[in-house]
Short mmCIF file of C-alpha atoms in Angstrom, two decimals:
data_model
loop_
_atom_site.label_atom_id
_atom_site.label_comp_id
_atom_site.label_asym_id
_atom_site.label_seq_id
_atom_site.Cartn_x
_atom_site.Cartn_y
_atom_site.Cartn_z
CA SER A 1 140.34 132.18 161.96
CA THR A 2 138.36 135.21 163.45
CA LEU A 3 136.29 135.45 160.15
CA SER A 4 135.07 131.76 160.53
CA ARG A 5 134.46 132.16 164.14
CA TRP A 6 132.25 135.22 163.58
CA TYR A 7 130.27 133.61 160.57
CA ASP A 8 129.68 130.47 162.82
CA SER A 9 128.52 132.44 165.87
CA LEU A 10 126.19 134.68 163.53
CA ALA A 11 124.76 131.65 161.76
CA THR A 12 123.78 129.87 164.91
CA LEU A 13 122.02 132.86 166.47
CA PRO A 14 118.33 132.14 167.25
CA ASN A 15 117.15 135.63 165.73
CA TRP A 16 117.04 134.61 162.20
CA HIS A 17 113.69 134.85 160.61
CA GLN A 18 112.11 135.13 157.13
CA PRO A 19 109.40 137.73 157.04
CA THR A 20 106.25 137.73 155.13
CA LEU A 21 106.44 140.82 152.89
CA LYS A 22 103.63 142.54 150.72
CA LEU A 23 104.55 142.61 147.09
CA TYR A 24 102.04 143.89 144.73
CA GLY A 25 99.32 143.23 146.91
CA ARG A 26 100.28 139.64 147.51
CA SER A 27 102.01 138.04 150.72
CA ILE A 28 105.43 136.49 150.01
CA VAL A 29 107.78 134.70 152.35
CA GLN A 30 111.06 136.40 151.92
CA GLN A 31 113.70 133.99 150.48
CA ARG A 32 116.70 135.02 152.66
CA PRO A 33 116.61 134.87 156.43
CA ILE A 34 117.35 138.04 158.18
CA ALA A 35 118.15 139.39 161.69
CA ALA A 36 118.03 142.84 162.89
CA PHE A 37 119.85 144.24 166.01
CA SER A 38 119.76 147.55 167.79
CA LYS A 39 121.69 149.40 170.49
CA VAL A 40 118.73 151.85 171.08
CA PRO A 41 115.61 150.58 172.98
CA ASP A 42 112.66 151.32 170.62
CA LEU A 43 114.50 152.27 167.54
CA LYS A 44 112.35 151.69 164.38
CA LEU A 45 113.33 150.60 161.17
CA ARG A 46 110.92 150.24 158.13
CA TYR A 47 111.96 147.13 155.80
CA SER A 48 110.03 146.39 152.77
CA GLY A 49 107.00 148.43 153.84
CA GLN A 50 106.91 147.12 157.42
CA GLU A 51 108.37 147.73 160.62
CA ALA A 52 111.50 145.14 161.33
CA ARG A 53 111.79 143.09 164.51
CA MET A 54 114.58 144.35 166.33
CA ASP A 55 116.63 142.29 169.05
CA PRO A 56 119.26 143.36 171.42
CA TRP A 57 122.85 143.68 170.15
CA PRO A 58 124.58 140.35 170.73
CA PRO A 59 128.41 140.34 171.96
CA VAL A 60 129.65 139.01 168.76
CA LEU A 61 128.55 142.42 167.01
CA GLU A 62 130.48 144.38 169.42
CA GLU A 63 133.68 142.47 168.28
CA MET A 64 132.76 143.05 164.81
CA GLU A 65 132.04 146.70 165.26
CA ASP A 66 135.06 147.42 166.96
CA LEU A 67 137.06 146.13 163.94
CA VAL A 68 134.81 148.16 161.32
CA ARG A 69 135.12 151.27 163.45
CA ASP A 70 139.00 150.75 163.39
CA LYS A 71 138.82 150.91 159.62
CA VAL A 72 136.13 153.67 159.12
CA GLY A 73 136.89 155.86 161.86
CA ARG A 74 136.48 155.54 165.62
CA GLU A 75 133.95 158.66 165.51
CA VAL A 76 131.54 156.53 163.47
CA ARG A 77 129.06 155.17 165.94
CA PHE A 78 126.43 152.59 164.82
CA ASN A 79 123.35 151.81 166.31
CA HIS A 80 121.85 149.27 164.23
CA ALA A 81 123.18 146.03 162.46
CA PHE A 82 121.01 144.26 159.80
CA LEU A 83 122.10 140.73 158.58
CA ASN A 84 121.31 138.86 155.48
CA LEU A 85 121.96 134.99 155.20
CA TYR A 86 122.47 133.85 151.79
CA GLU A 87 122.37 130.15 152.09
CA ASP A 88 124.10 129.52 148.78
CA GLY A 89 124.41 131.15 145.29
CA LYS A 90 120.79 130.69 144.62
CA VAL A 91 119.74 133.23 147.13
CA ASN A 92 120.16 136.90 146.14
CA ILE A 93 118.85 140.37 146.73
CA GLY A 94 117.49 142.37 143.69
CA LYS A 95 118.43 145.86 142.63
CA HIS A 96 117.26 148.30 145.33
CA SER A 97 118.68 151.41 147.24
CA ASP A 98 118.44 151.92 150.98
CA ASN A 99 116.58 154.50 152.89
CA LEU A 100 118.14 157.98 152.82
CA GLU A 101 118.11 158.42 156.69
CA ASN A 102 121.36 156.44 156.72
CA ARG A 103 124.47 158.49 157.51
CA VAL A 104 127.06 155.77 157.12
CA ILE A 105 126.48 152.20 155.95
CA VAL A 106 129.20 149.70 156.34
CA THR A 107 128.77 145.96 155.15
CA LEU A 108 131.03 143.38 156.41
CA SER A 109 130.81 140.25 154.13
CA LEU A 110 131.40 136.98 155.56
CA GLY A 111 131.80 133.42 153.97
CA ALA A 112 131.54 132.76 150.22
CA PRO A 113 132.65 135.47 147.78
CA ARG A 114 129.50 137.01 146.00
CA LYS A 115 129.23 139.46 143.23
CA TRP A 116 128.09 143.02 144.12
CA ILE A 117 126.77 145.19 141.39
CA MET A 118 125.92 148.90 141.35
CA THR A 119 123.82 150.47 138.57
CA ARG A 120 123.79 154.33 138.43
CA ARG A 121 120.24 155.78 138.41
CA HIS A 122 119.00 158.24 135.92
CA PRO A 123 118.49 161.57 137.35
CA PRO A 124 115.05 162.65 138.51
CA GLY A 125 112.68 163.28 135.93
CA ALA A 126 114.83 161.83 133.03
CA MET A 127 112.58 158.94 132.17
CA ALA A 128 109.47 161.15 131.95
CA ALA A 129 111.57 163.72 129.73
CA ALA A 130 112.74 161.00 127.46
CA LYS A 131 109.30 159.59 127.12
CA ARG A 132 107.69 163.21 126.10
CA SER A 133 110.59 163.87 123.75
CA GLY A 134 110.49 160.32 122.17
CA THR A 135 114.41 159.76 122.92
CA LYS A 136 115.83 156.98 124.59
CA LEU A 137 117.98 157.14 127.78
CA PRO A 138 121.63 155.94 127.36
CA ALA A 139 122.33 152.67 129.38
CA PRO A 140 123.13 153.49 132.98
CA GLU A 141 126.52 152.91 134.32
CA VAL A 142 127.24 149.52 135.87
CA ARG A 143 129.96 148.81 138.19
CA SER A 144 130.55 145.10 139.54
CA TRP A 145 133.12 143.52 141.75
CA THR A 146 133.56 140.55 144.15
CA LEU A 147 133.01 140.85 147.92
CA GLU A 148 135.59 138.28 149.43
CA ASN A 149 135.16 136.93 152.89
CA GLY A 150 136.18 139.86 155.26
CA SER A 151 135.43 142.57 152.82
CA LEU A 152 134.04 145.91 153.96
CA LEU A 153 132.04 148.04 151.83
CA VAL A 154 131.23 151.69 152.78
CA MET A 155 128.38 153.65 151.23
CA GLN A 156 127.61 157.26 152.42
CA GLY A 157 126.83 160.66 151.02
CA ASP A 158 124.63 160.46 147.87
CA VAL A 159 125.22 156.80 147.05
CA GLN A 160 121.53 155.80 148.00
CA LYS A 161 120.32 158.65 145.90
CA GLU A 162 122.37 158.03 142.82
CA TRP A 163 123.05 154.03 142.83
CA TYR A 164 120.99 150.84 143.07
CA HIS A 165 122.88 147.81 144.39
CA GLU A 166 122.21 144.09 144.42
CA VAL A 167 123.86 140.69 144.99
CA PRO A 168 123.10 138.59 142.03
CA LYS A 169 122.30 134.75 141.92
CA GLU A 170 125.33 132.75 141.17
CA GLY A 171 124.34 129.04 140.99
CA ARG A 172 127.75 127.70 140.82
CA ILE A 173 128.21 129.08 144.62
CA LYS A 174 127.37 126.22 147.25
CA GLU A 175 128.64 127.93 150.35
CA GLY A 176 126.90 130.57 152.47
CA ARG A 177 127.45 134.25 153.06
CA ILE A 178 126.48 136.46 155.78
CA SER A 179 126.32 140.22 155.15
CA VAL A 180 126.48 142.34 158.33
CA THR A 181 125.35 145.96 157.64
CA PHE A 182 126.05 148.39 160.35
CA ARG A 183 124.10 151.68 160.33
CA GLN A 184 123.80 154.99 161.78
CA LEU A 185 119.84 155.33 161.62
CA VAL A 186 118.58 158.76 162.42
CA TYR A 187 115.92 158.82 165.02
#
């Protein structure tokens, strides 16, 4: 199938690497291989506090982008793609939000189905106000669903400001997943 061909083409790209990240003053090799691609020469992206290595857009991404733009609107033009390789269910990405300078973020999920969780952020200042008043914040709203092979997930508007997202560990999953995240980076 097309999805299997795309997965295999991406999995064999030579661009995969595991960057060393600085977390709480320590250097840690990231557990997930990543690859980043740009259509714009000299486009910069900060990833976990450092500049991400950007490679030229490979042909397989052109084909995938064409399908994505058919779904989200031909007027949406992406200039960046970020790939995460989850080799099995032991590999995850913790709760986070992306940078706000992204206009539209569309993720195409290839391979094994994986859970996707979104947790609503408390409004700015809510935690400090609760602490001052001695009250407890209510539990945040949590939404969860499974991203199947070929699923498209679209995030835009205030999603990054209002929600965290994550792909949790799922030890029973033995197959790999590649997330291909297309972005309109503002530069």
